[in-house]
């Protein structure tokens, strides 16, 4: 599908599932990169709260604030004015009470320009999802290894390994679909759990470390670009060695400056 015919509405995403076509979602945090991803034809841009870890240098996503999310979502929207942009509701912005959650979700659409919000969790979050959908806010769900619960999980651990946990994920995805979620991210679960959850619903699922059978796949952009340092989860695939590319480029700049080669005649006024 070409960049200009791909679905850009939340309803368009269902078309992928109906046609049996796989699709990609990529995280993004700024205008420049959003424009490039949009040019590349990525159908869903996610302003993930992974922002806290990959851009802001926090060890988890827990410290990310509403102001952080609004600021970066607005930048992404400026870079990709027509894209389907989904913004994460950060930890603490939706768990306390419905009124606060609705106010914060509204901010992401009004001030950030998001098309939809993403909310981590099933069970207690299902009523909130239904309420947001009722007031016109599209919601993407997120189940499995939900990073905002890292302290509850005791680390970034694969979820859904026991039969009971796996069954709960399937129950949760069905409940989220009934509540009106237009799609659900499945993160860090065994492939069989990803497959069963995907088969249980008509809405598309988007996997990250959830095996090959989800309808879409998402990666965190700095991981995909090979920019992230340190040990990475098994599901990460770097499509370029961005870290070396940046290091080599700035080193080349530095040595040309030291040698008096830059700026050359063509770079002068
Ligand atoms: O915050 C994020 O980047 C995410 C993706 C990993 C799905 O939630």
JSON list of C-alpha atoms in Angstrom, two decimals, residues 49 51-52 56 58 61-72 88-93 104 107-108:
[
{"chain": "A", "resi": 49, "resn": "UNK", "atom": "CA", "xyz": [5.80, 7.07, 27.03]},
{"chain": "A", "resi": 51, "resn": "UNK", "atom": "CA", "xyz": [9.87, 8.80, 25.62]},
{"chain": "A", "resi": 52, "resn": "UNK", "atom": "CA", "xyz": [10.88, 8.80, 29.30]},
{"chain": "A", "resi": 56, "resn": "UNK", "atom": "CA", "xyz": [14.66, 11.72, 28.63]},
{"chain": "A", "resi": 58, "resn": "UNK", "atom": "CA", "xyz": [14.82, 7.83, 32.92]},
{"chain": "A", "resi": 61, "resn": "UNK", "atom": "CA", "xyz": [8.39, 5.17, 32.00]},
{"chain": "A", "resi": 62, "resn": "UNK", "atom": "CA", "xyz": [6.96, 5.92, 35.46]},
{"chain": "A", "resi": 63, "resn": "UNK", "atom": "CA", "xyz": [8.27, 9.53, 35.77]},
{"chain": "A", "resi": 64, "resn": "UNK", "atom": "CA", "xyz": [6.76, 10.73, 32.45]},
{"chain": "A", "resi": 65, "resn": "UNK", "atom": "CA", "xyz": [4.24, 13.54, 32.98]},
{"chain": "A", "resi": 66, "resn": "UNK", "atom": "CA", "xyz": [1.21, 14.78, 31.08]},
{"chain": "A", "resi": 67, "resn": "UNK", "atom": "CA", "xyz": [3.12, 17.93, 30.14]},
{"chain": "A", "resi": 68, "resn": "UNK", "atom": "CA", "xyz": [5.93, 15.79, 28.64]},
{"chain": "A", "resi": 69, "resn": "UNK", "atom": "CA", "xyz": [3.39, 13.84, 26.59]},
{"chain": "A", "resi": 70, "resn": "UNK", "atom": "CA", "xyz": [1.48, 16.91, 25.39]},
{"chain": "A", "resi": 71, "resn": "UNK", "atom": "CA", "xyz": [4.72, 18.68, 24.41]},
{"chain": "A", "resi": 72, "resn": "UNK", "atom": "CA", "xyz": [6.05, 15.76, 22.34]},
{"chain": "A", "resi": 88, "resn": "UNK", "atom": "CA", "xyz": [0.29, 7.36, 25.55]},
{"chain": "A", "resi": 89, "resn": "UNK", "atom": "CA", "xyz": [-1.52, 8.33, 28.74]},
{"chain": "A", "resi": 90, "resn": "UNK", "atom": "CA", "xyz": [1.42, 8.40, 31.20]},
{"chain": "A", "resi": 91, "resn": "UNK", "atom": "CA", "xyz": [1.50, 6.71, 34.60]},
{"chain": "A", "resi": 92, "resn": "UNK", "atom": "CA", "xyz": [-0.70, 8.54, 37.11]},
{"chain": "A", "resi": 93, "resn": "UNK", "atom": "CA", "xyz": [-2.70, 10.40, 34.47]},
{"chain": "A", "resi": 104, "resn": "UNK", "atom": "CA", "xyz": [-5.94, 14.32, 30.60]},
{"chain": "A", "resi": 107, "resn": "UNK", "atom": "CA", "xyz": [-5.57, 17.42, 26.64]},
{"chain": "A", "resi": 108, "resn": "UNK", "atom": "CA", "xyz": [-3.74, 14.93, 24.42]}
]
